[in-house]
JSON list of C-alpha atoms in Angstrom, two decimals:
[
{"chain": "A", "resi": 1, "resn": "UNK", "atom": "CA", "xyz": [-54.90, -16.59, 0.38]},
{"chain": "A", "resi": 2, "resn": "UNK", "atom": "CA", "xyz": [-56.85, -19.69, -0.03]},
{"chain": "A", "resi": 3, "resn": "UNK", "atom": "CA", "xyz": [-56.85, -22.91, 2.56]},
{"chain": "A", "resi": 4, "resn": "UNK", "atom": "CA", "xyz": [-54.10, -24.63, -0.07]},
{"chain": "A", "resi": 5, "resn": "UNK", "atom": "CA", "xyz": [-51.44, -21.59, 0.25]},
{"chain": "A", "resi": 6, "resn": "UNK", "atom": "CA", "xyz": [-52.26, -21.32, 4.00]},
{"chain": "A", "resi": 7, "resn": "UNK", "atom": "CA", "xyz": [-51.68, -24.63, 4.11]},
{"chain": "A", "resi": 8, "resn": "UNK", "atom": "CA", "xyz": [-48.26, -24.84, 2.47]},
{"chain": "A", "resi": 9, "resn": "UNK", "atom": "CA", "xyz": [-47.17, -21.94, 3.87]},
{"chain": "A", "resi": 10, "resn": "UNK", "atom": "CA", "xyz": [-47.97, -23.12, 7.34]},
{"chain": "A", "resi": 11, "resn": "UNK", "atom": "CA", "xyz": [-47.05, -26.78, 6.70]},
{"chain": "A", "resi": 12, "resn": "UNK", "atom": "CA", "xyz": [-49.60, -28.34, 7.80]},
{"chain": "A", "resi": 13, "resn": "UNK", "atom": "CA", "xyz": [-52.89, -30.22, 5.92]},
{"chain": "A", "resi": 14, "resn": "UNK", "atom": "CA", "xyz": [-55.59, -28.09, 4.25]},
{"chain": "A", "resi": 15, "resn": "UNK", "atom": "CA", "xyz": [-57.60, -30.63, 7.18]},
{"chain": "A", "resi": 16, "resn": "UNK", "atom": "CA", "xyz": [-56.04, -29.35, 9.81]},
{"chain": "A", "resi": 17, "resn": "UNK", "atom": "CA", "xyz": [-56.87, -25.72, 9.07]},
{"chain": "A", "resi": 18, "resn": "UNK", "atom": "CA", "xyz": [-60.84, -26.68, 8.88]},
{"chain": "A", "resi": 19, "resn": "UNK", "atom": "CA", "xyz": [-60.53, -28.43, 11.88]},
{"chain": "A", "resi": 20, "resn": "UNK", "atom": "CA", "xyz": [-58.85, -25.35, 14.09]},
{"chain": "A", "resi": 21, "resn": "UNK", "atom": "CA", "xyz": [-61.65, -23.43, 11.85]},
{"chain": "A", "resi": 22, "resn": "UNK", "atom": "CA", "xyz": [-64.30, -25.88, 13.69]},
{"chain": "A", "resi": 23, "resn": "UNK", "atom": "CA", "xyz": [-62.74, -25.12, 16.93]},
{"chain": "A", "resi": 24, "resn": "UNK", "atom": "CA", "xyz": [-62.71, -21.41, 16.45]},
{"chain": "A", "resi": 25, "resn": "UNK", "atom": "CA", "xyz": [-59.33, -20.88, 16.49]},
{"chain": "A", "resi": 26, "resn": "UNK", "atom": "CA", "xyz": [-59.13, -19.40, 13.51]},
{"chain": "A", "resi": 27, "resn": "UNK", "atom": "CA", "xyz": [-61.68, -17.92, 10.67]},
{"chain": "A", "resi": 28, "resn": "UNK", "atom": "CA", "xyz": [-61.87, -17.78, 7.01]},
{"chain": "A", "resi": 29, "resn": "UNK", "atom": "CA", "xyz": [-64.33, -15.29, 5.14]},
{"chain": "A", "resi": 30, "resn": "UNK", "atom": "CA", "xyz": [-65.99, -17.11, 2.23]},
{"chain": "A", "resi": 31, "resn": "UNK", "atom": "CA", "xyz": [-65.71, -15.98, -1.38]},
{"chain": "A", "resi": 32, "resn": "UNK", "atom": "CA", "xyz": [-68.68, -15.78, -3.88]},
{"chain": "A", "resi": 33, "resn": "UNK", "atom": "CA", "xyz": [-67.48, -18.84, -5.13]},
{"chain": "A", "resi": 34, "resn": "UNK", "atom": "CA", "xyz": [-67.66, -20.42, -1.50]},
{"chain": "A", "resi": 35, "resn": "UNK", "atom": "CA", "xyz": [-63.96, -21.13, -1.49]},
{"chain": "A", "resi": 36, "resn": "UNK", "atom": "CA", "xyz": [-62.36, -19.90, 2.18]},
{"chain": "A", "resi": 37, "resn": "UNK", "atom": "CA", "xyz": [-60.08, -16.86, 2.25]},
{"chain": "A", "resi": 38, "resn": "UNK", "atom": "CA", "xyz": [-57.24, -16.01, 4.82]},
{"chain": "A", "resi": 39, "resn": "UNK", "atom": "CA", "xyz": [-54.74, -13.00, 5.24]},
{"chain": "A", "resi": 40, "resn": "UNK", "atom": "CA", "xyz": [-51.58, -12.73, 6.61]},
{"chain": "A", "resi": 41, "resn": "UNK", "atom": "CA", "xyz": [-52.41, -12.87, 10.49]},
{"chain": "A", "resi": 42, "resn": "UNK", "atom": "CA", "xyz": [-54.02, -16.47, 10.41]},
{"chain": "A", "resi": 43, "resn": "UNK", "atom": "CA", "xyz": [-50.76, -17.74, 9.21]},
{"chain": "A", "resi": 44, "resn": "UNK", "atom": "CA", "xyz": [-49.32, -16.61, 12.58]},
{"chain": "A", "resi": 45, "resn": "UNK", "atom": "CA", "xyz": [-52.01, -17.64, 14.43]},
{"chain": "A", "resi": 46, "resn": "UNK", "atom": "CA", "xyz": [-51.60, -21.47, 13.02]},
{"chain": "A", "resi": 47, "resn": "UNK", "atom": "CA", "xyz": [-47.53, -21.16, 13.37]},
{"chain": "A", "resi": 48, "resn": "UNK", "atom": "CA", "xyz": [-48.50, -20.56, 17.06]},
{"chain": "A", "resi": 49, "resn": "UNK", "atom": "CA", "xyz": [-51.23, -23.33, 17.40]},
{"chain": "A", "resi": 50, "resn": "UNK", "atom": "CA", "xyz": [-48.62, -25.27, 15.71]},
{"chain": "A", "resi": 51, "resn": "UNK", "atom": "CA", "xyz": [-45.71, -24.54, 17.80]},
{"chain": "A", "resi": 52, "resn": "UNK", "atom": "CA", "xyz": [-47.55, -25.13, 20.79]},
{"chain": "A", "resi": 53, "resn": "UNK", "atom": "CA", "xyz": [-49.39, -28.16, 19.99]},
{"chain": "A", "resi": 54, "resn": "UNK", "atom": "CA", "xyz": [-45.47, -29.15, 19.36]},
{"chain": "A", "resi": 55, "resn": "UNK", "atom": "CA", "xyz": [-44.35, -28.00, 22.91]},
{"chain": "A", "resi": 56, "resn": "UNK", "atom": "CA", "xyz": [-46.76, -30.71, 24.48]},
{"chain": "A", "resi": 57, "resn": "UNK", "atom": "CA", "xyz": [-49.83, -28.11, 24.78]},
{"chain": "A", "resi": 58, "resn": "UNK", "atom": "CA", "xyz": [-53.23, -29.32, 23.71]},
{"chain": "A", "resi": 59, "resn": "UNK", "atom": "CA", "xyz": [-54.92, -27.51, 21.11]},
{"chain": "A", "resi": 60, "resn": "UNK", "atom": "CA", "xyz": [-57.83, -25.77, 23.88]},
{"chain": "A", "resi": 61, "resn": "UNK", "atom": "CA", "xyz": [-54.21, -24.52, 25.84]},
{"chain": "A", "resi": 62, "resn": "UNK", "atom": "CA", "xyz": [-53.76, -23.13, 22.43]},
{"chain": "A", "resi": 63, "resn": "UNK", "atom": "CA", "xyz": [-56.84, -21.03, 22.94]},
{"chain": "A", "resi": 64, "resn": "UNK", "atom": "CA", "xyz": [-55.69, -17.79, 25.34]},
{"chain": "A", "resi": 65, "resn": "UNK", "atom": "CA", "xyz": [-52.57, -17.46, 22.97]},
{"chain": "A", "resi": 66, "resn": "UNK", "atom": "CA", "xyz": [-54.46, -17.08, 19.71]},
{"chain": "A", "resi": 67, "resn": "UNK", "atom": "CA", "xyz": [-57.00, -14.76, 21.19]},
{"chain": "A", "resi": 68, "resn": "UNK", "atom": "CA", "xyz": [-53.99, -12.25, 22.69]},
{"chain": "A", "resi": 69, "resn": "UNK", "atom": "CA", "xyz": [-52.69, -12.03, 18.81]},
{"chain": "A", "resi": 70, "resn": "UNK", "atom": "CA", "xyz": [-55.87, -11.34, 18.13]},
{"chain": "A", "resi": 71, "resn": "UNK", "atom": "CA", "xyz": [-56.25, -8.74, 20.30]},
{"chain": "A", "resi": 72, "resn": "UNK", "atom": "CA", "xyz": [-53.16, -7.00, 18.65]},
{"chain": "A", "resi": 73, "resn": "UNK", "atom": "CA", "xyz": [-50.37, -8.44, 20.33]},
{"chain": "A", "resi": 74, "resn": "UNK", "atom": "CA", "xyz": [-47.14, -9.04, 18.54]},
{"chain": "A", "resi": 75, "resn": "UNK", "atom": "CA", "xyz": [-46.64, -12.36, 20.48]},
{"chain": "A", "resi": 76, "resn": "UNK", "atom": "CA", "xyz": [-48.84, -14.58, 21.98]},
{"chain": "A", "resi": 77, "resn": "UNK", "atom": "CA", "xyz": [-47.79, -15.07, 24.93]},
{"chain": "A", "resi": 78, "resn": "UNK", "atom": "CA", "xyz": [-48.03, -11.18, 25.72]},
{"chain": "A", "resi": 79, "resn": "UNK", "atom": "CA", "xyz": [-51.18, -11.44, 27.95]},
{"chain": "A", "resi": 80, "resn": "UNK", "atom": "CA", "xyz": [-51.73, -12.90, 31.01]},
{"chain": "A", "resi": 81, "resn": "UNK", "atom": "CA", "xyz": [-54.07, -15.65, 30.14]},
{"chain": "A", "resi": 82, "resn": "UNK", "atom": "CA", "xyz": [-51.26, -17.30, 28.26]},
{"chain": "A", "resi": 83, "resn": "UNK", "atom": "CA", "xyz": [-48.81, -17.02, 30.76]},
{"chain": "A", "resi": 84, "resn": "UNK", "atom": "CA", "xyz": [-50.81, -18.41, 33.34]},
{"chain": "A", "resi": 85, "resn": "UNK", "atom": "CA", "xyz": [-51.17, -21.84, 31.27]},
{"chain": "A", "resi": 86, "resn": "UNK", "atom": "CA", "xyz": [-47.39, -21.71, 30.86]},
{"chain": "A", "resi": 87, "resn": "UNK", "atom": "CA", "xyz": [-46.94, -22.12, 34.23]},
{"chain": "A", "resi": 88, "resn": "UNK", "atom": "CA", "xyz": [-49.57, -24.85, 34.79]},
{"chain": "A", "resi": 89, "resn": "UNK", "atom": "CA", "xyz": [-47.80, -26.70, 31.85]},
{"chain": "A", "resi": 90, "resn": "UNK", "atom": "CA", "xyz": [-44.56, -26.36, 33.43]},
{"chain": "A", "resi": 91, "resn": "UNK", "atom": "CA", "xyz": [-46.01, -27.69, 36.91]},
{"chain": "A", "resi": 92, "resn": "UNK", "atom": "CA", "xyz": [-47.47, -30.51, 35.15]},
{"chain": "A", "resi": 93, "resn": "UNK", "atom": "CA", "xyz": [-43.98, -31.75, 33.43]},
{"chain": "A", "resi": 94, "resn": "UNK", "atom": "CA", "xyz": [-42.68, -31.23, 37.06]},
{"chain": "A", "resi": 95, "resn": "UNK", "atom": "CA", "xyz": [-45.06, -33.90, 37.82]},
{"chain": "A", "resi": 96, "resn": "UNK", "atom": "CA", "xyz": [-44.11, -35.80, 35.27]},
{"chain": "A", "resi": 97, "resn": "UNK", "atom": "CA", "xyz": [-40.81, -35.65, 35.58]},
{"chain": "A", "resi": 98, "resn": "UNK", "atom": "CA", "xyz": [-41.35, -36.36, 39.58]},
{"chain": "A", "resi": 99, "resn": "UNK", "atom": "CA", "xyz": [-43.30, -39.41, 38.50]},
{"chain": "A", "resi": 100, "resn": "UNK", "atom": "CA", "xyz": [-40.58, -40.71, 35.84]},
{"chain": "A", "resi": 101, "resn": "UNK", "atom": "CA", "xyz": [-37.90, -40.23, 38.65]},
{"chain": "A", "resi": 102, "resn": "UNK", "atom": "CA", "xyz": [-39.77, -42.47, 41.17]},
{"chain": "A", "resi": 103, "resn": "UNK", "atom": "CA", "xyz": [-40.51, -45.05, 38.65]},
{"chain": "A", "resi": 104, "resn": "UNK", "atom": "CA", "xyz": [-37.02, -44.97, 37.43]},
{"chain": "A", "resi": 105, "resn": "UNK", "atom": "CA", "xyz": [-36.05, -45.85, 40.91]},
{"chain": "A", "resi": 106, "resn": "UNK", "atom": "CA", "xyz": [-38.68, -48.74, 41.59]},
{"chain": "A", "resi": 107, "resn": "UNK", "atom": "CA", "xyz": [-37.75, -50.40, 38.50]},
{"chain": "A", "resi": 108, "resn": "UNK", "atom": "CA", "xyz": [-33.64, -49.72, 39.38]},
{"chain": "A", "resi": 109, "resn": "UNK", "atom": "CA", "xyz": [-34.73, -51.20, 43.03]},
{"chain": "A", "resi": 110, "resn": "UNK", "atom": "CA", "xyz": [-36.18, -54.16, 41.33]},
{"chain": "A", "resi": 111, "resn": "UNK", "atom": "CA", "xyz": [-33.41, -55.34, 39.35]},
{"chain": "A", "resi": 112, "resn": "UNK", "atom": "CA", "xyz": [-30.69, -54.96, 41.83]},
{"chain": "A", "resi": 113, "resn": "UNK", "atom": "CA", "xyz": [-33.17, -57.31, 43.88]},
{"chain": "A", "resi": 114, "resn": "UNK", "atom": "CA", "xyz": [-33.33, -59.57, 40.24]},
{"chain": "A", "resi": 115, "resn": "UNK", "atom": "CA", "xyz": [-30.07, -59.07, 39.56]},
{"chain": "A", "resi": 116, "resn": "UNK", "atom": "CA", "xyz": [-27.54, -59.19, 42.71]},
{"chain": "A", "resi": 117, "resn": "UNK", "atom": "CA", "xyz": [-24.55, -58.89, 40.55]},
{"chain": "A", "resi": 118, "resn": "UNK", "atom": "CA", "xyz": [-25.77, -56.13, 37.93]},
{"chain": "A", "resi": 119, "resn": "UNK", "atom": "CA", "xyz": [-24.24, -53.10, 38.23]},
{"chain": "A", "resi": 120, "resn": "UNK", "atom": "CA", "xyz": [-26.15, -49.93, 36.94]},
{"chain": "A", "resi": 121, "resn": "UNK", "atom": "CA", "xyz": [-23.71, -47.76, 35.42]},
{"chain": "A", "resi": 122, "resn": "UNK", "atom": "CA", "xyz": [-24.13, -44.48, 33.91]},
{"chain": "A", "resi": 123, "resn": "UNK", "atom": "CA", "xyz": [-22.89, -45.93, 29.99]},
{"chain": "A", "resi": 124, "resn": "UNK", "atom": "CA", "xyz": [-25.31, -49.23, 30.34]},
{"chain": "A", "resi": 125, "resn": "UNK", "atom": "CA", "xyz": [-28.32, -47.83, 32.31]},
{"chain": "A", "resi": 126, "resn": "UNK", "atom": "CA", "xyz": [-28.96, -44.30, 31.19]},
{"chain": "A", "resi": 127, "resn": "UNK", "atom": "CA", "xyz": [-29.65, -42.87, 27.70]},
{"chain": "A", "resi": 128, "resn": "UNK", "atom": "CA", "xyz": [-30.24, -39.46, 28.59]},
{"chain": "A", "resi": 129, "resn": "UNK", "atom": "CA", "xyz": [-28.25, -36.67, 28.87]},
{"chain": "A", "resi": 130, "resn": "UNK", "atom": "CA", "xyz": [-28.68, -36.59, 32.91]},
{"chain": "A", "resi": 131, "resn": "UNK", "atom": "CA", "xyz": [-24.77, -36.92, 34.01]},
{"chain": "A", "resi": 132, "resn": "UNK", "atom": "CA", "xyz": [-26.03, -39.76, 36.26]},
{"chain": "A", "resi": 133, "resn": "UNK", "atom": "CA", "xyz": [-27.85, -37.01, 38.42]},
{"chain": "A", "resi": 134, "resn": "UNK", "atom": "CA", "xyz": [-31.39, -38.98, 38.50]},
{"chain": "A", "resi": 135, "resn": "UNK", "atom": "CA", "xyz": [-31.48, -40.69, 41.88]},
{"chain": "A", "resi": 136, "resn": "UNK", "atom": "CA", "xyz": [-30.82, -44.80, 41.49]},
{"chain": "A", "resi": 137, "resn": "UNK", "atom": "CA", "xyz": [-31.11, -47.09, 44.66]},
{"chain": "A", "resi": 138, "resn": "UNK", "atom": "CA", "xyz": [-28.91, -45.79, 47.60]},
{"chain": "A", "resi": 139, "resn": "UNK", "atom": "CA", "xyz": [-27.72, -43.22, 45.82]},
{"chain": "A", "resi": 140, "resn": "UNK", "atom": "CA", "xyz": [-26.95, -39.77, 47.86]},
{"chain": "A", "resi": 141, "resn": "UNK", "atom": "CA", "xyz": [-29.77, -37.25, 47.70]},
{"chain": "A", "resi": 142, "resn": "UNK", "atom": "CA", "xyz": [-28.38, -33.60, 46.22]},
{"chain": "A", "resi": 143, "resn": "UNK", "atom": "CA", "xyz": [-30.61, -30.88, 47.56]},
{"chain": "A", "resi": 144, "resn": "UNK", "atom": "CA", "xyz": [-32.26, -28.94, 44.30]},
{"chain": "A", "resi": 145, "resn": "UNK", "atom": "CA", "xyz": [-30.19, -26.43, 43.27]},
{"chain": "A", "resi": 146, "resn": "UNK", "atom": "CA", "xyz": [-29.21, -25.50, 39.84]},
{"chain": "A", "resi": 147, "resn": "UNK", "atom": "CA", "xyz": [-30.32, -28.56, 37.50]},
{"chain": "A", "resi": 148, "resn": "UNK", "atom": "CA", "xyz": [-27.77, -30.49, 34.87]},
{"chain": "A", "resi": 149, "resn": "UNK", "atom": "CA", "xyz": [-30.99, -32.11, 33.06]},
{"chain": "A", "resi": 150, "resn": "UNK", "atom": "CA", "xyz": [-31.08, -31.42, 29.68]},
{"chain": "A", "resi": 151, "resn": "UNK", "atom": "CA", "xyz": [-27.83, -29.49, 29.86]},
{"chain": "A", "resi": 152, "resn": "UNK", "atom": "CA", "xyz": [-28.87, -26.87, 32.63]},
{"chain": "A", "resi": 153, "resn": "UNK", "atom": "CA", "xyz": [-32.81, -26.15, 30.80]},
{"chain": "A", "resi": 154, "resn": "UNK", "atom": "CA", "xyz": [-34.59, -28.17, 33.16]},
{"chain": "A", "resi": 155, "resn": "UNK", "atom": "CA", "xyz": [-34.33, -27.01, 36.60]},
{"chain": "A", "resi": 156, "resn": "UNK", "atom": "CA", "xyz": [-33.72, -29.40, 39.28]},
{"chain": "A", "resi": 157, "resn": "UNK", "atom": "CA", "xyz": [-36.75, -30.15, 41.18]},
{"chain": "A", "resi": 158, "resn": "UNK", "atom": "CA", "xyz": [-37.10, -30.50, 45.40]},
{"chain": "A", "resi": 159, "resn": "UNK", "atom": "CA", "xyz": [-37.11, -34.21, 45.83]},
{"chain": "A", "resi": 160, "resn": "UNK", "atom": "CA", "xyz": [-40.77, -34.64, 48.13]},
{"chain": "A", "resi": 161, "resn": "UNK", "atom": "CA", "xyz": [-39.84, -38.44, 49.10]},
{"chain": "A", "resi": 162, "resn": "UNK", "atom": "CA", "xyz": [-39.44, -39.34, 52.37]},
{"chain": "A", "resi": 163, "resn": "UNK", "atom": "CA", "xyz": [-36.00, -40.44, 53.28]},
{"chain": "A", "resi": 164, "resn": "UNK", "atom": "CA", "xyz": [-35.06, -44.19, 53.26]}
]
């Protein structure tokens, strides 16, 4: 197929695919005419650069999972390269979310200071689907167990703060 089917059928821009060309991730042969040429497998390689560049991942994380469908693989995460950058993606949104939970509280501490009389309540101070369970100002500690974030996907994570 040509870069314009690949393109459709992938949904994404006829630039994109030269520019994952230019990083190696994937390869065209050139016709007589000079026009690029695909089969069937680079369309699942760029729905997997695609999915993951969706996920959060950056397009060199990308890398290990294209090469283990190249290597045959049905999936891409079937080798161990791949799997070890899920788990150093999923350590780094732990971080994240670590970091978001501490600034959530420094900003909560700040306007109870600001604002004696404001009361945070779960209907005017949170618009995610937490049940409350982020820690605000004073609030009990739970010890991690089974996590309610994102309706039981996210896991809850060891709270590494020292106590009040």
């Amino acid at each position: 197929m040509r870069i314009g089917e690949l393109a459709d059928r992938a949904g994404v821009s006829t630039r994109a695919l030269r520019y994952y060309e230019k990083q190696g991730l994937i390869s065209a042969e050139r016709a007589s005419n000079g026009y690029r040429r695909y089969d069937e497998s680079d369309l699942r390689l760029v729905e997997q650069i695609r999915s993951l560049l969706a996920a959060g991942f950056t397009l060199e994380d990308t890398r290990p999972f294209v090469e283990c469908l190249r290597s045959g693989r049905e999936v891409g995460a079937a080798c161990p390269e791949p799997v070890a950058v899920y788990q150093r993606k999923l350590a780094e949104i732990d971080t994240e979310i670590r970091t978001l939970i501490r600034r959530r509280a420094q900003v909560a501490d700040q306007l109870a200071r600001a604002c004696p009389g404001c009361v945070l309540t779960r209907e005017n101070s949170n618009d995610h689907a937490d049940h409350g369970e982020l820690r605000r100002a004073g609030a009990a500690r739970r010890q991690a167990g089974t996590g309610r974030l994102l309706g039981g996907v996210v896991p809850a994570l060891q709270d590494d703060r020292a106590d009040p």
